[in-house]
Amino acid sequence: MNLEEYKGVYVFAEQVDNKLSGIAFELLGKAKDLAADLDAEVAAVLIGSDVIGLADELAAYGADKVIVVDDPQLKEYRTEPYAHALASVINEYKPEIMLVGATAIGRDLGPRVSARVATGLTADCTQLEIGDFPLNPVPGKEQKHNQLLMTRPAFGGNTIATIACPDNRPQMATVRPGVMQKIEKIEGAKANVIEYNPGFVPNDKYVEIMDIVKSVSETVDIMDAKILVSGGRGVGSPENFAMLEELAAALGGEVSCSRAVVDNGWKPKDLQVGQTGKTVRPQVYFAIGISGAIQHVAGMEESDLIIAINKDESAPIFDVADYGIVGDLNKIVPELTKQIKAAVAAK
Amino acid sequence: MKIVVCVKQVPDTKGGVQFNPDGTLNRAAMLAIMNPDDKAGLEAALRLKDQYGAEVTVVTMGLPKAADVLREALAMGADKAILVTDRVLGGADTWATSSTIAAAIRNLEYDLIITGRQAIDGDTAQVGPQISEHLDIPVISYAQDIKIDGDSVIVQRQFEDRYHVLKAKMPCLITALSELNEPRYMTPGGIFDACDAEITTWGRADLKDLDDANIGLAGSPTKIAKASDKVRKGAGEKVVLDPEEAVSYLMGKLTEKHIV
């Protein structure tokens, strides 16, 4: 493998139902930083059926180049044709870095593609930067420059590791949704659009889609909320969540929850914050009746302001809270809601 | 039908994680358990065995001690157990691990391979899909329901806002979610038999079609540059107040920060 041949920072521009996923823009934002350090270009790889119209949107968020693989076989996400498309693009265009979202699709596609193009894949990264490997020079060992250093949590968020892929290309990573920032939209930006189709020949590895069942959900995406009022087991019952909903409504925020709440069947999984749920970084995060298991904290600790209310003084949530109130949420939350409503009305 | 289930022995992180003074993980101080997603995968295989009849073989790669999870699997009802262990395989990343396990599975007959979605130590969710690629068979990740239809499997695959009902021709690999089922307990008879059951142990020499360039630490494309304890944001102010005071305290903070 001639590493010198591999150039550019590429992102997999995930789309579902011909609508680009938020992660595509977040990855482009990060790719721009990395590309600036490497003096390289940013390319989005857009895979689907009838998706070419999305190229301008990718340009507006930072793509210099958009490689489009458009084919009827790619209408719905299926592992095999998507893996064929992405691996073919990698083999043809030889990116130095390939970023994929750590979404349900990305975590299925990434490993299959990395195995096919014989490179490493670092999962669920929360930080990416260009640097040296090894970090410090080791006598008798070559220190390589301009390497992608990929940082990720492991052991349920208890440790973090920084990983490099010095001898294989592309350097591949999946990146958690919600941790990278998209850039300010550049209106009217145009990218160099390249259509590439490696050809699709269905075979035994093409699974057949028999049905698609969309969950009927009226909930908004908690990852977009500026204020989250999150409840845990300590809220006590599904009925008690009404208190949290009122507080969220008074603040113009949304309700989310911990895993225990989902496990108890009180709230749907798409409201779950944490390692097996969603990573959120709102301006304000209320943790109400949440003890703060490490898996939960991993999903919310980047919030700008964390307010915890819990009757258990020793709850670990207080270790990450900016303001921690030890007290009875049943008394505090309704009164707080009342006063916030009054303050808003007085404006 | 022949089903291969891949399981991993992992440290139980439920009660927190223990570290050595040098910052590395103190595995000895933590309980070792069968990875929860893998256990759900094993249960799924055992249910298929109950329903359709099957031979279930469990495979693990790890230190000799990892035989413990194989005995547990046998006590739950698995038929055969294979431990892949060899010093030269140590330190493997997901690429090297999946290459090695795929080589072990090539020694076996299989219609269906089931792995857990991800292990609670590494959390990568990569090894299952990578094994399927090395074996050149279809993969269906995040299974929440599995049925057999002739020579195919019908699987519900969970996504964020939907699930797909997918049909794949066997042989095929499925990764299981821990939500898939409630794993059964070991039976007293099963435990008794499992103590005496033979566990097949394979080393490097038993694995064919495996390049030395793809094993162990040296054969891993990804390298650890640095590992450390997570540095967390420190605690802020913690106050114990009666409800009325607590509310005025909070209102003060929310006003100060221009949130209200």
XYZ file of C-alpha atoms in Angstrom:
607
model
C 0.000 0.000 0.000
C 1.510 3.304 -1.090
C 0.262 5.669 1.598
C 1.299 8.722 -0.439
C -1.420 8.004 -2.994
C -4.158 8.612 -0.446
C -5.378 12.224 -0.315
C -8.337 14.165 0.999
C -10.741 13.989 3.894
C -13.926 12.135 2.931
C -17.193 11.835 4.762
C -20.029 9.396 4.207
C -23.032 11.687 3.680
C -25.735 9.574 5.275
C -29.242 10.118 3.958
C -32.474 8.393 4.886
C -35.588 8.744 2.717
C -33.569 11.128 0.500
C -33.056 13.544 3.370
C -29.521 14.156 4.610
C -28.932 13.173 8.236
C -27.568 15.766 10.663
C -24.417 13.697 11.088
C -23.454 14.384 7.448
C -23.133 18.107 8.197
C -21.389 17.516 11.524
C -18.803 15.315 9.801
C -18.251 17.935 7.092
C -17.609 20.542 9.795
C -14.914 18.392 11.370
C -13.535 17.352 7.975
C -12.921 21.017 7.142
C -10.717 21.435 10.233
C -8.766 18.296 9.437
C -8.428 19.201 5.759
C -7.105 22.650 6.694
C -4.349 21.030 8.762
C -3.496 18.661 5.922
C -3.936 21.211 3.122
C -6.338 18.765 1.509
C -9.850 18.887 0.107
C -13.112 17.784 1.693
C -15.261 15.304 -0.210
C -18.713 13.982 0.625
C -19.692 10.526 -0.588
C -23.410 10.526 -1.297
C -24.964 7.102 -1.794
C -28.613 6.435 -2.640
C -31.247 6.530 -5.344
C -32.239 9.904 -6.850
C -30.008 11.733 -4.412
C -27.935 13.958 -6.696
C -30.154 16.911 -5.773
C -28.671 16.840 -2.260
C -25.178 17.749 -3.490
C -25.676 21.527 -3.147
C -26.688 21.145 0.476
C -23.445 19.272 1.141
C -21.521 22.047 -0.602
C -23.240 24.616 1.602
C -21.864 22.852 4.683
C -18.308 22.509 3.487
C -17.906 19.829 0.795
C -15.456 20.850 -1.953
C -16.324 17.724 -3.893
C -19.333 15.420 -3.855
C -18.992 11.902 -5.206
C -22.441 10.565 -5.978
C -23.260 6.893 -6.346
C -26.835 6.859 -7.533
C -28.560 3.571 -8.312
C -32.029 2.053 -7.771
C -30.363 -0.755 -5.750
C -29.497 1.894 -3.158
C -32.992 3.184 -2.496
C -33.249 1.749 1.020
C -30.174 1.130 3.138
C -28.922 -2.415 2.722
C -25.508 -3.453 3.936
C -24.199 -5.138 0.820
C -24.913 -2.648 -1.975
C -23.929 0.269 0.279
C -20.694 -1.489 1.296
C -19.961 -2.163 -2.384
C -20.605 1.498 -3.225
C -18.458 2.961 -0.437
C -15.623 0.441 -0.768
C -15.559 1.071 -4.538
C -15.334 4.831 -3.995
C -12.455 4.288 -1.546
C -10.602 2.038 -3.959
C -11.154 4.441 -6.862
C -10.512 7.812 -5.198
C -8.153 6.786 -2.349
C -9.058 9.094 0.522
C -6.524 9.641 3.290
C -9.294 9.875 5.884
C -12.796 8.402 5.715
C -15.341 9.507 8.331
C -18.663 7.763 8.897
C -21.385 8.595 11.421
C -21.705 6.275 14.416
C -25.394 5.861 13.605
C -27.264 2.590 13.159
C -26.346 2.695 9.462
C -22.766 3.849 9.969
C -22.003 1.280 12.637
C -23.229 -1.450 10.284
C -21.580 -0.110 7.132
C -18.249 1.042 8.612
C -16.972 -2.333 9.837
C -17.998 -4.152 6.661
C -16.227 -1.578 4.474
C -13.114 -1.382 6.652
C -12.761 -5.156 6.475
C -13.217 -5.039 2.681
C -10.605 -2.358 2.059
C -8.333 -3.855 4.749
C -7.882 -0.915 7.044
C -8.495 -0.111 10.692
C -11.650 1.487 11.987
C -11.928 3.405 15.239
C -15.444 3.341 16.624
C -17.533 6.098 18.131
C -14.944 8.847 18.198
C -15.592 11.996 20.179
C -12.479 13.888 19.120
C -10.362 13.905 15.964
C -7.164 15.801 15.298
C -4.051 15.708 13.179
C -0.835 14.938 15.028
C 2.195 12.720 15.390
C 2.335 8.997 16.028
C 3.816 7.965 18.387
C 2.839 11.102 20.259
C 6.414 11.496 21.494
C 9.473 10.382 19.536
C 10.749 6.920 20.483
C 14.454 6.247 19.762
C 14.865 3.849 16.874
C 11.256 4.185 15.782
C 9.964 6.418 13.034
C 7.604 9.116 14.244
C 4.981 9.722 11.582
C 3.499 13.165 11.115
C 0.091 14.266 9.869
C -1.659 11.228 11.308
C -5.305 11.154 12.279
C -5.485 10.832 16.055
C -8.861 9.420 17.004
C -10.091 9.708 20.584
C -12.909 7.575 21.895
C -14.389 6.438 25.168
C -14.245 2.775 26.160
C -15.334 0.695 29.137
C -18.672 2.415 29.358
C -17.063 5.845 29.214
C -14.666 5.179 32.079
C -11.524 5.474 30.007
C -10.598 7.322 26.882
C -8.138 6.093 24.321
C -6.447 7.873 21.455
C -5.906 5.640 18.475
C -3.929 5.979 15.256
C -3.843 3.941 12.066
C -0.295 4.618 10.884
C 0.290 1.937 8.239
C -3.047 1.560 6.461
C -5.225 3.903 4.442
C -7.749 5.307 4.619
C -7.693 6.135 8.301
C -11.290 5.343 9.141
C -13.431 6.441 12.049
C -17.059 6.438 13.017
C -18.038 9.589 14.888
C -20.785 9.964 17.477
C -23.683 12.139 16.372
C -23.944 15.329 18.380
C -20.279 15.843 19.252
C -18.916 17.617 16.159
C -20.195 21.025 15.089
C -21.430 21.838 11.625
C -20.194 25.059 10.048
C -22.303 28.120 9.341
C -24.190 27.469 6.115
C -22.579 29.033 3.026
C -25.494 30.058 0.789
C -25.042 29.327 -2.892
C -21.885 27.243 -2.426
C -21.211 24.757 -5.210
C -19.158 21.607 -5.081
C -17.454 19.694 -7.837
C -20.015 16.913 -8.373
C -18.695 13.618 -9.682
C -21.039 10.794 -10.585
C -19.528 7.375 -10.101
C -21.290 4.049 -10.377
C -19.294 0.867 -9.759
C -22.150 -1.308 -11.112
C -24.456 -3.403 -8.969
C -25.031 -7.115 -9.492
C -27.404 -8.499 -6.857
C -26.279 -11.788 -5.320
C -26.877 -13.889 -2.204
C -25.454 -11.148 -0.009
C -28.173 -8.728 -1.048
C -30.790 -9.201 1.625
C -34.401 -8.791 0.651
C -36.429 -6.090 2.365
C -39.809 -7.550 3.193
C -41.185 -4.690 5.222
C -40.248 -1.338 6.729
C -42.034 -0.348 9.896
C -41.532 3.261 10.903
C -42.149 3.991 14.544
C -44.931 6.492 14.808
C -43.327 9.065 16.983
C -44.434 12.587 17.661
C -41.334 13.265 19.669
C -38.796 15.754 18.418
C -35.174 14.881 18.168
C -33.699 15.532 21.612
C -30.324 16.086 19.959
C -31.588 19.381 18.532
C -33.105 20.705 21.777
C -31.510 23.754 23.410
C -33.004 22.904 26.789
C -33.585 19.361 28.008
C -35.527 18.377 31.084
C -34.395 14.826 31.670
C -35.971 12.426 34.129
C -34.711 9.241 35.725
C -35.999 6.430 37.890
C -36.361 8.893 40.769
C -39.273 10.581 38.995
C -41.231 7.606 40.269
C -43.882 6.917 37.645
C -44.828 7.699 34.056
C -47.583 9.999 35.365
C -45.030 12.068 37.282
C -43.335 12.909 33.978
C -46.175 15.377 33.419
C -44.337 17.655 35.887
C -41.215 17.505 33.752
C -43.208 18.130 30.594
C -44.677 21.270 32.122
C -41.265 22.511 33.170
C -39.913 21.820 29.679
C -42.853 23.634 28.096
C -42.334 26.656 30.355
C -38.681 26.834 29.271
C -39.296 26.058 25.601
C -37.378 22.798 25.976
C -37.966 19.090 25.516
C -38.181 16.092 27.797
C -35.609 13.315 27.707
C -34.825 10.467 30.062
C -32.358 7.925 31.375
C -32.128 4.274 30.441
C -33.986 3.111 33.551
C -37.041 5.048 32.368
C -36.953 3.344 28.967
C -36.375 -0.067 30.564
C -39.441 0.540 32.760
C -41.471 1.337 29.664
C -42.276 4.867 30.844
C -40.815 6.615 27.795
C -39.800 5.548 24.260
C -36.182 4.780 23.450
C -35.763 7.791 21.159
C -35.833 10.003 24.257
C -33.013 8.132 25.969
C -29.801 10.004 26.745
C -26.610 8.055 27.322
C -24.203 5.601 25.905
C -26.843 3.266 24.516
C -29.109 6.218 23.762
C -28.292 9.618 22.328
C -25.470 12.046 22.987
C -26.832 15.498 23.685
C -25.195 18.878 24.278
C -27.959 21.359 25.028
C -27.404 24.768 26.596
C -29.163 23.588 29.738
C -29.633 20.023 30.940
C -31.881 19.374 33.909
C -31.153 15.955 35.432
C -34.160 15.244 37.602
C -34.248 12.092 39.683
C -31.289 10.772 37.706
C -28.582 9.114 39.770
C -25.942 9.606 37.083
C -24.637 6.205 36.055
C -21.476 6.583 34.043
C -23.291 5.444 30.892
C -25.768 8.275 31.296
C -23.130 10.872 32.066
C -21.251 9.889 28.893
C -24.238 11.083 26.885
C -24.832 14.463 28.525
C -21.664 15.763 30.143
C -20.926 18.129 27.241
C -24.046 20.154 28.057
C -23.206 23.810 28.714
C -25.033 23.989 32.037
C -26.087 21.003 34.115
C -28.647 21.328 36.880
C -29.311 18.241 38.991
C -32.166 17.689 41.403
C -31.993 14.514 43.452
C -32.884 13.564 46.992
C -29.846 11.309 47.321
C -26.957 13.516 48.369
C -24.402 10.936 47.249
C -25.785 10.540 43.693
C -22.896 10.646 41.194
C -24.835 13.107 38.999
C -23.733 15.804 41.448
C -20.125 15.188 40.399
C -20.849 16.655 36.952
C -23.582 19.164 37.809
C -22.902 22.913 37.771
C -25.744 23.348 40.244
C -26.879 20.458 42.376
C -29.973 20.610 44.508
C -30.413 17.939 47.139
C -34.143 17.840 47.668
C -37.571 16.516 46.811
C -38.257 16.883 43.118
C -42.024 16.518 43.650
C -42.038 19.768 45.563
C -39.306 21.638 43.706
C -40.274 20.996 40.069
C -43.907 22.214 40.154
C -42.971 25.351 42.099
C -40.064 26.070 39.776
C -42.391 25.704 36.768
C -44.864 28.108 38.360
C -42.226 30.762 38.974
C -40.720 30.398 35.509
C -44.179 30.827 33.950
C -44.726 33.928 36.082
C -41.329 35.351 35.126
C -41.971 34.723 31.424
C -45.451 36.274 31.664
C -44.043 39.351 33.411
C -41.697 40.087 30.492
C -29.132 -26.596 11.218
C -25.755 -25.641 12.587
C -25.431 -22.408 14.531
C -22.169 -20.836 15.662
C -22.408 -18.277 18.457
C -19.490 -15.961 19.227
C -19.213 -14.905 22.857
C -16.738 -12.756 24.746
C -15.707 -12.675 28.362
C -15.771 -9.080 29.573
C -15.235 -7.272 32.865
C -18.527 -6.333 34.485
C -18.608 -2.529 34.345
C -21.969 -2.200 36.072
C -20.446 -1.387 39.430
C -17.785 0.922 38.000
C -14.282 0.198 36.817
C -11.167 -0.614 38.831
C -7.790 0.721 37.768
C -4.250 -0.266 38.594
C -1.954 2.445 39.988
C -0.429 2.833 36.506
C -3.818 3.678 35.013
C -4.394 0.385 33.215
C -7.559 -1.565 33.789
C -7.456 -3.873 36.801
C -9.272 -6.809 35.236
C -8.440 -9.085 38.166
C -10.428 -6.867 40.545
C -13.528 -6.958 38.386
C -16.016 -9.733 37.942
C -15.724 -11.429 34.542
C -19.033 -12.119 32.806
C -20.402 -13.219 29.467
C -20.989 -10.082 27.397
C -24.723 -9.242 27.638
C -25.407 -8.859 23.890
C -23.595 -12.161 23.262
C -25.700 -13.868 25.902
C -28.824 -12.649 24.104
C -27.333 -14.065 20.894
C -26.749 -17.401 22.597
C -30.312 -17.415 23.929
C -31.597 -16.695 20.412
C -29.614 -19.685 19.111
C -30.944 -21.935 21.888
C -34.520 -20.880 21.101
C -33.975 -21.699 17.423
C -32.611 -25.047 18.596
C -35.723 -25.622 20.741
C -38.012 -24.649 17.878
C -36.367 -26.081 14.777
C -33.632 -28.357 16.099
C -30.037 -27.235 15.745
C -26.525 -27.889 16.898
C -25.150 -24.867 18.742
C -21.396 -24.313 18.909
C -20.006 -21.458 20.984
C -16.692 -19.886 20.089
C -14.616 -17.473 22.112
C -11.191 -15.957 21.731
C -9.247 -14.870 24.767
C -7.092 -15.973 27.645
C -7.473 -19.581 28.907
C -9.715 -18.182 31.661
C -12.284 -17.307 28.969
C -13.244 -21.012 29.088
C -15.503 -19.937 31.985
C -17.986 -18.308 29.623
C -17.926 -21.396 27.407
C -18.854 -23.588 30.405
C -21.664 -21.187 31.191
C -22.868 -21.457 27.572
C -22.736 -25.264 27.756
C -24.683 -25.179 31.012
C -27.326 -23.072 29.295
C -27.665 -25.665 26.547
C -24.967 -25.186 23.910
C -23.651 -28.412 22.385
C -20.009 -27.686 21.673
C -17.461 -25.124 22.792
C -14.280 -23.854 21.197
C -11.666 -21.696 22.861
C -9.257 -19.887 20.565
C -6.249 -18.964 22.645
C -2.622 -18.295 21.847
C -0.096 -15.724 22.994
C 0.536 -14.592 19.431
C -3.120 -13.586 19.107
C -2.967 -11.151 22.033
C -3.443 -7.408 21.684
C -5.588 -7.760 18.582
C -7.802 -4.883 17.427
C -11.165 -5.556 15.801
C -9.619 -6.237 12.381
C -7.165 -8.825 13.739
C -9.784 -10.291 16.084
C -12.355 -10.705 13.335
C -9.752 -12.190 10.961
C -8.806 -14.744 13.622
C -12.347 -15.680 14.605
C -13.325 -15.981 10.932
C -10.421 -18.413 10.473
C -11.683 -20.456 13.432
C -15.208 -20.533 12.020
C -13.843 -21.762 8.674
C -12.939 -24.957 10.553
C -16.624 -25.468 11.382
C -19.834 -26.148 9.493
C -22.390 -23.384 9.875
C -25.713 -22.188 8.518
C -26.031 -19.285 10.886
C -23.543 -17.261 12.928
C -24.796 -15.119 15.776
C -22.700 -12.530 17.586
C -23.663 -9.826 20.043
C -24.003 -6.329 18.661
C -21.130 -5.055 20.791
C -19.084 -5.880 23.853
C -19.374 -3.690 26.934
C -15.600 -3.252 27.211
C -14.655 -2.052 23.735
C -18.130 -0.939 22.595
C -17.055 -1.018 18.945
C -19.837 -3.155 17.391
C -17.343 -4.085 14.666
C -16.317 -7.685 15.107
C -19.611 -9.253 13.974
C -19.928 -7.353 10.671
C -16.191 -7.800 10.027
C -16.398 -11.582 10.500
C -19.211 -11.648 7.925
C -17.030 -9.759 5.461
C -14.070 -12.097 5.978
C -16.371 -15.101 5.422
C -18.077 -13.394 2.468
C -21.613 -13.957 3.771
C -24.505 -11.535 4.328
C -24.830 -9.706 7.648
C -27.859 -8.373 9.469
C -27.012 -6.174 12.447
C -29.100 -5.215 15.494
C -31.548 -8.105 15.347
C -34.589 -7.751 17.561
C -36.390 -10.823 16.219
C -35.175 -13.916 14.343
C -37.194 -16.534 12.455
C -36.228 -19.333 10.089
C -37.948 -19.773 6.730
C -36.565 -22.776 4.821
C -32.985 -21.908 3.877
C -33.390 -18.254 4.870
C -33.614 -16.203 8.041
C -36.155 -13.455 8.545
C -34.902 -10.810 10.909
C -36.234 -7.565 12.287
C -33.368 -5.076 12.208
C -33.694 -2.123 14.543
C -32.807 1.375 13.345
C -33.284 4.733 15.036
C -36.800 5.476 13.835
C -37.880 2.251 12.171
C -37.208 -1.396 11.824
C -36.683 -3.377 8.652
C -37.930 -6.909 8.170
C -35.129 -8.532 6.196
C -34.764 -11.900 4.573
C -31.296 -13.324 4.007
C -30.172 -16.616 2.553
C -28.114 -18.763 4.903
C -25.255 -18.937 5.660
C -25.617 -15.529 7.193
C -24.382 -13.627 10.230
C -26.679 -11.839 12.650
C -25.697 -9.459 15.448
C -28.045 -9.546 18.411
C -29.234 -6.792 20.717
C -29.493 -7.536 24.427
C -33.123 -6.443 24.124
C -33.731 -9.460 21.861
C -34.705 -11.743 24.740
C -34.230 -12.663 28.361
C -31.435 -15.269 28.533
C -32.307 -18.492 30.342
C -30.575 -19.623 33.487
C -28.141 -22.473 33.563
C -29.836 -25.690 34.674
C -28.422 -27.673 37.619
C -27.958 -30.665 35.307
C -26.444 -28.384 32.715
C -23.936 -27.016 35.211
C -23.049 -30.539 36.283
C -22.525 -31.696 32.700
C -20.707 -28.516 31.715
C -18.065 -29.135 34.376
C -17.093 -32.343 32.631
C -17.747 -31.253 29.076
C -14.856 -31.119 26.717
C -13.790 -27.723 25.498
C -11.872 -27.788 22.251
C -8.864 -25.500 22.391
C -7.345 -24.118 19.236
C -4.075 -22.224 18.954
C -2.518 -20.391 16.027
C -1.508 -23.665 14.358
C -5.128 -24.857 14.219
C -6.260 -21.845 12.224
C -5.859 -22.209 8.469
C -6.366 -19.490 5.868
C -5.013 -16.923 8.275
C -2.123 -14.669 7.404
C 0.404 -13.975 10.166
C 0.274 -10.365 9.023
C -3.319 -10.182 10.280
C -3.000 -11.442 13.847
C -2.256 -10.071 17.284
C -0.946 -6.665 18.178
C 1.461 -6.549 15.215
C -1.306 -7.428 12.763
C -3.661 -4.741 14.042
C -3.995 -1.678 11.800
C -5.108 0.497 14.721
C -2.606 1.298 17.461
C -3.218 2.898 20.816
C -1.370 6.208 21.101
C -2.585 7.017 24.580
C -5.086 5.700 27.106
C -6.166 7.466 30.221
C -8.780 7.798 32.845
C -11.569 9.971 31.641
C -11.126 13.480 32.978
C -14.559 14.661 33.936
C -15.895 18.096 34.451
C -15.675 18.715 38.176
C -18.666 19.147 40.428
C -20.065 22.655 40.725
C -22.113 23.952 43.625
C -24.141 21.456 45.601
C -26.734 22.815 47.971
C -29.116 21.181 50.420
C -32.151 23.434 50.684
C -35.794 23.171 51.564
C -38.019 23.277 48.483
C -38.882 26.945 48.664
C -35.271 28.037 49.016
C -34.228 25.583 46.337
C -36.640 27.159 43.861
C -35.481 30.707 44.558
C -31.855 29.535 44.325
C -32.571 27.994 40.927
C -34.565 30.983 39.716
C -31.607 33.164 40.652
C -29.226 31.017 38.610
C -31.580 30.744 35.615
C -32.069 34.510 35.562
C -28.361 35.171 35.972
C -27.641 32.934 32.953
C -30.428 34.589 30.921
C -32.283 31.314 30.535
C -35.433 32.785 31.983
